[in-house]
XYZ file of C-alpha atoms in Angstrom:
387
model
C -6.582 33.937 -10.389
C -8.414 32.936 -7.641
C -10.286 29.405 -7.244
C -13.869 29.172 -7.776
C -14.484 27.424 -4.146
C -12.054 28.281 -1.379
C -14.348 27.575 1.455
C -13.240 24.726 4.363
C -16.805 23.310 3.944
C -17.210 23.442 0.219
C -13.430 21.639 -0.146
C -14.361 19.314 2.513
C -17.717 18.632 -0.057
C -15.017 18.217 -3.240
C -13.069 16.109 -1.430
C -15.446 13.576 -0.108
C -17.153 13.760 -3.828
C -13.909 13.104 -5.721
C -13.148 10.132 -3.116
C -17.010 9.340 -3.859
C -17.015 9.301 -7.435
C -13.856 7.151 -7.159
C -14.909 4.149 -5.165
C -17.530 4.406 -7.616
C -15.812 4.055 -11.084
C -14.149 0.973 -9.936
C -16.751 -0.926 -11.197
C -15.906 -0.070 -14.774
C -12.488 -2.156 -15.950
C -10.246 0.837 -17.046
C -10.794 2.709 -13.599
C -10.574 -0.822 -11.902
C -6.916 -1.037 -13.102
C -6.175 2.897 -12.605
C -7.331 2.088 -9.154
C -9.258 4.559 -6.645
C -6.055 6.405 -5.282
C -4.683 7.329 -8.820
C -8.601 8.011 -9.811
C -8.351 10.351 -7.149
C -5.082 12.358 -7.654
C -5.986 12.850 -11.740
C -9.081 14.406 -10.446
C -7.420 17.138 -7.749
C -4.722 17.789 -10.991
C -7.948 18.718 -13.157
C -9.336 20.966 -10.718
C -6.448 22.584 -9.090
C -5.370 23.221 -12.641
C -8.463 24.743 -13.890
C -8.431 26.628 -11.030
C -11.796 24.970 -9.041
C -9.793 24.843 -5.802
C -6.726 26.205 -4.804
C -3.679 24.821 -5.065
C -2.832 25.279 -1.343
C -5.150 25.624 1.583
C -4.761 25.062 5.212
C -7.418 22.680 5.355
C -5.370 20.124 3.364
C -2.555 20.032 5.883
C -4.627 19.516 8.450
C -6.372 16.448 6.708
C -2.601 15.088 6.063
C -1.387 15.534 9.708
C -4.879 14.064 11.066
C -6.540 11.195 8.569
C -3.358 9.694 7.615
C -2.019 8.842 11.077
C -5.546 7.620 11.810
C -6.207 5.267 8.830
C -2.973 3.790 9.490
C -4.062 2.924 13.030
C -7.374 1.518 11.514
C -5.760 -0.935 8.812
C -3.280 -2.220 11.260
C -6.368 -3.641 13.796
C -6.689 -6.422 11.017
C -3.472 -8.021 11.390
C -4.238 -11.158 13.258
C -1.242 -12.762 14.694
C -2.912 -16.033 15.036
C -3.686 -16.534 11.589
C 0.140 -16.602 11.150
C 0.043 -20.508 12.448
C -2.064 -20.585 8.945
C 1.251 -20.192 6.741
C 3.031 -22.924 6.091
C 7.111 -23.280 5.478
C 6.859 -22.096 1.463
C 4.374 -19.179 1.874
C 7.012 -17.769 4.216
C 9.950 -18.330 2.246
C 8.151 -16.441 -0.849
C 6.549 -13.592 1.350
C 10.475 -12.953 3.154
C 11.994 -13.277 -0.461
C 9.566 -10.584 -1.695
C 9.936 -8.072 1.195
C 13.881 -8.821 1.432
C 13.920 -7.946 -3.008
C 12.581 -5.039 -2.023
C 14.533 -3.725 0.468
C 17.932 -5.257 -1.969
C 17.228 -3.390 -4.850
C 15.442 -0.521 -3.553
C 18.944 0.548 -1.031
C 21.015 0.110 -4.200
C 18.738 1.585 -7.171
C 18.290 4.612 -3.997
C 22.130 4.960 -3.850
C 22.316 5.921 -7.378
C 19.327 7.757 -7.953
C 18.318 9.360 -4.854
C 20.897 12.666 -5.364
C 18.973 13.353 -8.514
C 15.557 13.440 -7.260
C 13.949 15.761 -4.995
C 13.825 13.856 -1.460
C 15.099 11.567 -3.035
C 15.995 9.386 0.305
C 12.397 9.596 1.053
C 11.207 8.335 -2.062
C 13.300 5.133 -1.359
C 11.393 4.223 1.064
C 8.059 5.344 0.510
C 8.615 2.725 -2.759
C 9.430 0.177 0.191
C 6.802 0.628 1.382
C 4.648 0.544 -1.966
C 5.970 -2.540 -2.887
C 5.811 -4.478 0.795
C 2.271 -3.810 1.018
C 0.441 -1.352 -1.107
C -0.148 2.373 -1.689
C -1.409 2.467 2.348
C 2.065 2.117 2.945
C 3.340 4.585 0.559
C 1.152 7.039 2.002
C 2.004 6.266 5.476
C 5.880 6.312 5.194
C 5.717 9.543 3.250
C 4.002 11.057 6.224
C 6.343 9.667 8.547
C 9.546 10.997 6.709
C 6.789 14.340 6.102
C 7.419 14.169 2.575
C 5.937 17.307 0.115
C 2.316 16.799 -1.520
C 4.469 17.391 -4.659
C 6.728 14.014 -4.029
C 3.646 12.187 -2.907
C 1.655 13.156 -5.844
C 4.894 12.015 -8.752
C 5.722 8.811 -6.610
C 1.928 7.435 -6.774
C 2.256 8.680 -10.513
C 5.086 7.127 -11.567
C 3.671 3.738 -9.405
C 0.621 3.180 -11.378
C 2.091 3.496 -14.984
C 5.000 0.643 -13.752
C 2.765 -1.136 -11.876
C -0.822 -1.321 -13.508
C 0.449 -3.273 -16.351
C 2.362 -6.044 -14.202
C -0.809 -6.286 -12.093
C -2.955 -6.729 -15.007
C -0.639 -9.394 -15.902
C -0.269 -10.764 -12.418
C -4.305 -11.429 -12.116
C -4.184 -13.726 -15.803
C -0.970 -15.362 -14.620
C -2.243 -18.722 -12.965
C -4.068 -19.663 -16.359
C -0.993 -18.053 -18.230
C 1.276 -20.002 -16.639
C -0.778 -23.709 -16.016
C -0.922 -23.579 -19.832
C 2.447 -22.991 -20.627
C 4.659 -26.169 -21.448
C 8.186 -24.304 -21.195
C 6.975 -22.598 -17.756
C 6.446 -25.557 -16.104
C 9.196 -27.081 -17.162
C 11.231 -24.196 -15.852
C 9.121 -24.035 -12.468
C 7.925 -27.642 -11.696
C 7.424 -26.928 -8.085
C 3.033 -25.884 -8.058
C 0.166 -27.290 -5.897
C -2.126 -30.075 -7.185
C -5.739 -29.739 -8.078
C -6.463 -31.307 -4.279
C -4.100 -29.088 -2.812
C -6.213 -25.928 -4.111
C -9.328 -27.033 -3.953
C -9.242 -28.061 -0.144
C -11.126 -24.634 1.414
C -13.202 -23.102 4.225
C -13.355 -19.640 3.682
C -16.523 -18.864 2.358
C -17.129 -15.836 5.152
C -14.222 -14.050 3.213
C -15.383 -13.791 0.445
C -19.135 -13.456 1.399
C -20.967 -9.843 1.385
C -19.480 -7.359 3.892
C -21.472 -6.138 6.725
C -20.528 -3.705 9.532
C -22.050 -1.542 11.774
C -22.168 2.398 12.624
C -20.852 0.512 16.162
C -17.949 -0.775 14.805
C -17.329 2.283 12.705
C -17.720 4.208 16.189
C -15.233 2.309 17.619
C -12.930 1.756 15.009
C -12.324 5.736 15.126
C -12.505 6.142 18.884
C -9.309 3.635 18.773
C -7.512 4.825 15.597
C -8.124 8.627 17.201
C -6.771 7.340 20.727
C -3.577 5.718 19.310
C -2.795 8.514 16.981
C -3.097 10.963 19.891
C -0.540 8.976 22.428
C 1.700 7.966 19.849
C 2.403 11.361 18.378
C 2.479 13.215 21.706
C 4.683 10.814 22.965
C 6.932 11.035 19.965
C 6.680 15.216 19.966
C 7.507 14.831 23.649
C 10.790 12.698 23.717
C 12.168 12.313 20.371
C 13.787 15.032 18.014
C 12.209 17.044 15.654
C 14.136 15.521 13.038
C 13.106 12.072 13.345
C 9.447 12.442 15.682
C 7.538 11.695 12.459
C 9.350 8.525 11.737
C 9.238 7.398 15.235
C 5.671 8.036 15.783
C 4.770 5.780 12.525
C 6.755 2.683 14.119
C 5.147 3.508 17.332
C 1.357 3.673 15.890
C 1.693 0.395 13.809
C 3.147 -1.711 16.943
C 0.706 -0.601 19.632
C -2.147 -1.142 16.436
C -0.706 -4.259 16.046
C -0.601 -5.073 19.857
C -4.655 -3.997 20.459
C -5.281 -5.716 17.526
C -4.545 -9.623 19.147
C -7.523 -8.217 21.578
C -10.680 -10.484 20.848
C -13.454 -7.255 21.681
C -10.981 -5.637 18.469
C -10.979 -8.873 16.418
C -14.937 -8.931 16.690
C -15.126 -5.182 14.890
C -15.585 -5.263 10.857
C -14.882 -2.964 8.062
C -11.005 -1.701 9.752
C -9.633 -1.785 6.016
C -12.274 -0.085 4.087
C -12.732 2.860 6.953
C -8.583 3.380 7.107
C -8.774 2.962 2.855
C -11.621 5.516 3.138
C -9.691 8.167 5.474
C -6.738 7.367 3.129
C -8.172 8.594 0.231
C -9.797 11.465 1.854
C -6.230 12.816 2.327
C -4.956 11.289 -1.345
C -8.164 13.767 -2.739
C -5.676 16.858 -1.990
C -2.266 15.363 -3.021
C -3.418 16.639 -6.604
C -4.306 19.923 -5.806
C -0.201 20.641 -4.909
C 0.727 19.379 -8.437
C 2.095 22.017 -11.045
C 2.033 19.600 -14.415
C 5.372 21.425 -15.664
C 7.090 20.633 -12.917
C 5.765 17.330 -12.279
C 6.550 16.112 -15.274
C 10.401 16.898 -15.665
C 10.281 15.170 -11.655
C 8.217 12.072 -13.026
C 10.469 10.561 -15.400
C 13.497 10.440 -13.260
C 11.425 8.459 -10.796
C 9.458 6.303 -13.547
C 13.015 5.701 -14.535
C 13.287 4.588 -11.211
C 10.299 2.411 -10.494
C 11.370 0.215 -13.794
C 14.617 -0.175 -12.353
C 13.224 -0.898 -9.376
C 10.535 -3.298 -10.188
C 12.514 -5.533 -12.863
C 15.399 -5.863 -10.391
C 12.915 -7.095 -7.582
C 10.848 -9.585 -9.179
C 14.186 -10.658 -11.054
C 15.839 -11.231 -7.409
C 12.153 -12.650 -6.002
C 11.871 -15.327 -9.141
C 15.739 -16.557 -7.902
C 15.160 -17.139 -4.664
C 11.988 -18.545 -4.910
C 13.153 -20.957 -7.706
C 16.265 -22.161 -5.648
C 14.078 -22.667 -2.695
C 11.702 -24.922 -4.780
C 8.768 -22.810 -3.767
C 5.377 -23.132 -5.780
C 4.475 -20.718 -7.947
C 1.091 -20.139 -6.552
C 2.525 -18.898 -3.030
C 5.290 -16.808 -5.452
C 2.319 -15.106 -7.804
C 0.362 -14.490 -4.355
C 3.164 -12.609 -2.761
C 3.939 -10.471 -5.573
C 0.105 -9.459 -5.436
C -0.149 -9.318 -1.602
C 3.505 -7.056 -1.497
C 2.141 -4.706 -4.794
C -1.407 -4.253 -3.940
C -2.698 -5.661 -0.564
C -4.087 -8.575 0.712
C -8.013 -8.799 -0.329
C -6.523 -8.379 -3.799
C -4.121 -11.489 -3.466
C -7.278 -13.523 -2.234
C -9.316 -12.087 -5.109
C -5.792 -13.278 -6.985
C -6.525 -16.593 -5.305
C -10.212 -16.725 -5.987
C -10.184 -15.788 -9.512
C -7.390 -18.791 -10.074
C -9.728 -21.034 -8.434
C -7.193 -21.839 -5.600
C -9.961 -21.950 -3.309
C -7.519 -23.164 -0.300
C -5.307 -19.725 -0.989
C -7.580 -17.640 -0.456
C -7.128 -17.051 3.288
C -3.183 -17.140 2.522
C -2.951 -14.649 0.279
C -5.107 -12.219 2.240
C -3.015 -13.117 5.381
C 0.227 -12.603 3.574
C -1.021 -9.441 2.086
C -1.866 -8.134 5.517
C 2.032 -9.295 6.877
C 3.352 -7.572 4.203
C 1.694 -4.185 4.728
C 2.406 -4.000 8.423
C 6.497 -5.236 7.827
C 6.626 -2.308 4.857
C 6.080 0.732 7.350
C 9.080 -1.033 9.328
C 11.771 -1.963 6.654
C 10.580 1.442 4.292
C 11.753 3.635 7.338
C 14.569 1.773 7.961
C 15.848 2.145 4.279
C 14.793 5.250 3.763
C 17.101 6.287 6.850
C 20.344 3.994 5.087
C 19.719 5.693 1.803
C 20.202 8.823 3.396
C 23.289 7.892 5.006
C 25.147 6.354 2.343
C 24.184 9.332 0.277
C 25.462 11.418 3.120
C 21.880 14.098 3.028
């Protein structure tokens, strides 16, 4: 049967509706934990399933191979390296013990399960990547290791019924936990009252104001990096591996104009890339057929538990031998999981008022070092699976 609205302009007007009516819903609680990408993926399943749009079109290939590249480009401009002089000797310890958990669990959990699940080497480490700095990353690696819609569309799935629940349980942790008599006798090690209430960083947290300037140029230089990254990459580097390359490439020379002060001074990078992202997450959906996704889902729900209990169980170790506080260990499990403006929302809603820049900066570390270490496992999966 043929969809109701096949045109390039009408699925361009679905798509920026369903990424629309996302952003949104997340001012109602149950959509706020769901989360806009998820939002948006359930929505493309409903339609491409009741036959509103098609299930493939040309247009949504095009929107993969252009927006996701770009938004990449766009979050990366935030990452400050100066602000790293603003982490201290613990913050460090728990953000490496979180990222190196990940990378642990996720090479040995891929060993096992990867030859049972469709690109299965891929999925390793596009859940690197997840879980070192959000579903950006997820999204990004996928592209570079040019993952199916299909994969994309199970992987974010089978994310957000593991992961909504510990994140729900993340953000009540800090009054959780300062009530609990037998957790802080097991964890000692926290910040005092005039530790955390020490803060200048009301301008975070204040309204957010950019202009169509910034936006202008914010696209002009996410456009200009994706174009000389990837035609270097097509240029010199196999077809095999160009994707791949071209994502390393495109976060360090983001990285690089980002120390620029003109690019420090321009607003809004992470809600334009978020923006673009979703644009392209609006047609993941449309590529899902629910019988097959669903025998594919388990296996790799299966593996997200795995995955998840065996990294926090690994991150809670090391932090605990190294004495860290809990605060920086409950703001690096946000800042790896979701991103950083949630760990200083984390941070705010705790009260740790002098956290707030910390977890936002360690959010913003961990998303750039996922698109590095989820390539680089994905690519060791793969070998010591021999595909």
């Amino acid at each position: 049967m043929d969809a109701l609205i096949t045109r390039t302009d009408g699925l361009i007007f679905i798509i920026l509706s369903m990424v629309a009516v996302a952003l949104f819903l997340q001012r109602y609680k149950v959509f706020k934990s769901l989360g806009p990408v998820l939002t948006v993926v359930v929505i493309g399943i409903i339609l491409s399933n009741t036959g509103v749009v098609p299930i493939s079109h040309e247009v949504y290939g095009y929107m993969g191979s252009l927006l996701v590249p770009v938004s990449i480009s766009i979050c990366m401009l935030s990452m400050d390296l100066v602000e790293l002089k603003k982490l201290s000797k613990k913050p460090v310890i728990a953000l490496s013990s979180g990222i190196l958990s990940v990378m642990i669990i996720a090479t040995i959990l891929g060993f096992f399960f990867a030859p049972y699940m469709d690109e299965g080497w891929k999925i390793a480490g596009m859940f690197v990547g997840t879980y070192t700095g959000g579903t950006p990353n997820l999204t990004a690696i996928a592209t570079g290791l040019d993952a199916s819609r299909q994969t994309i569309a199970a992987a974010n799935a089978a994310d957000y019924v593991i992961s909504t629940p510990l994140m729900i349980f993340m953000f009540a942790a800090p009054a959780i936990l300062k009530a609990s008599k037998a957790w802080n006798k097991f964890w000692p090690y926290h910040l005092s009252e005039k530790d955390l209430s020490t803060s200048d960083t009301k301008a975070l947290m204040s309204d957010k104001e950019w202009s169509i300037r910034e936006i202008a140029w914010l696209l002009t230089i996410g456009f200009g990096v994706t174009y000389v990254t990837t035609a270097f990459s097509e240029a010199f580097m196999p077809e095999t591996i160009w994707k791949a390359v071209r994502l390393i490439l495109l976060t360090t020379v983001s990285i690089c104009l980002a120390q620029l002060k003109p690019i420090q001074k321009l607003r809004g990078n992470l809600d334009l890339g978020l923006f673009l992202s979703l644009m392209f997450l609006s047609t993941i959906g449309f590529a899902v057929d629910l019988r097959q996704f669903v025998g594919s889902a388990i296996t790799m729900t299966l593996y997200v538990f795995l995955m998840l209990v065996g990294c926090l169980a690994l991150h809670l170790l090391i932090c605990r031998l190294f004495k860290v506080e809990y605060e920086y260990m409950i703001l690096s499990i946000v800042g790896c999981i979701v991103d950083g403006p949630t760990a200083s929302l984390t941070a705010a809603g705790a009260n740790w008022k002098s956290l707030i820049n910390v977890g936002l900066i360690m959010g913003v570390l961990a998303g750039a070092a996922g698109n590095y270490v989820g390539i680089a496992v994905a690519y060791l999966t793969k070998f010591l699976i021999g595909g």
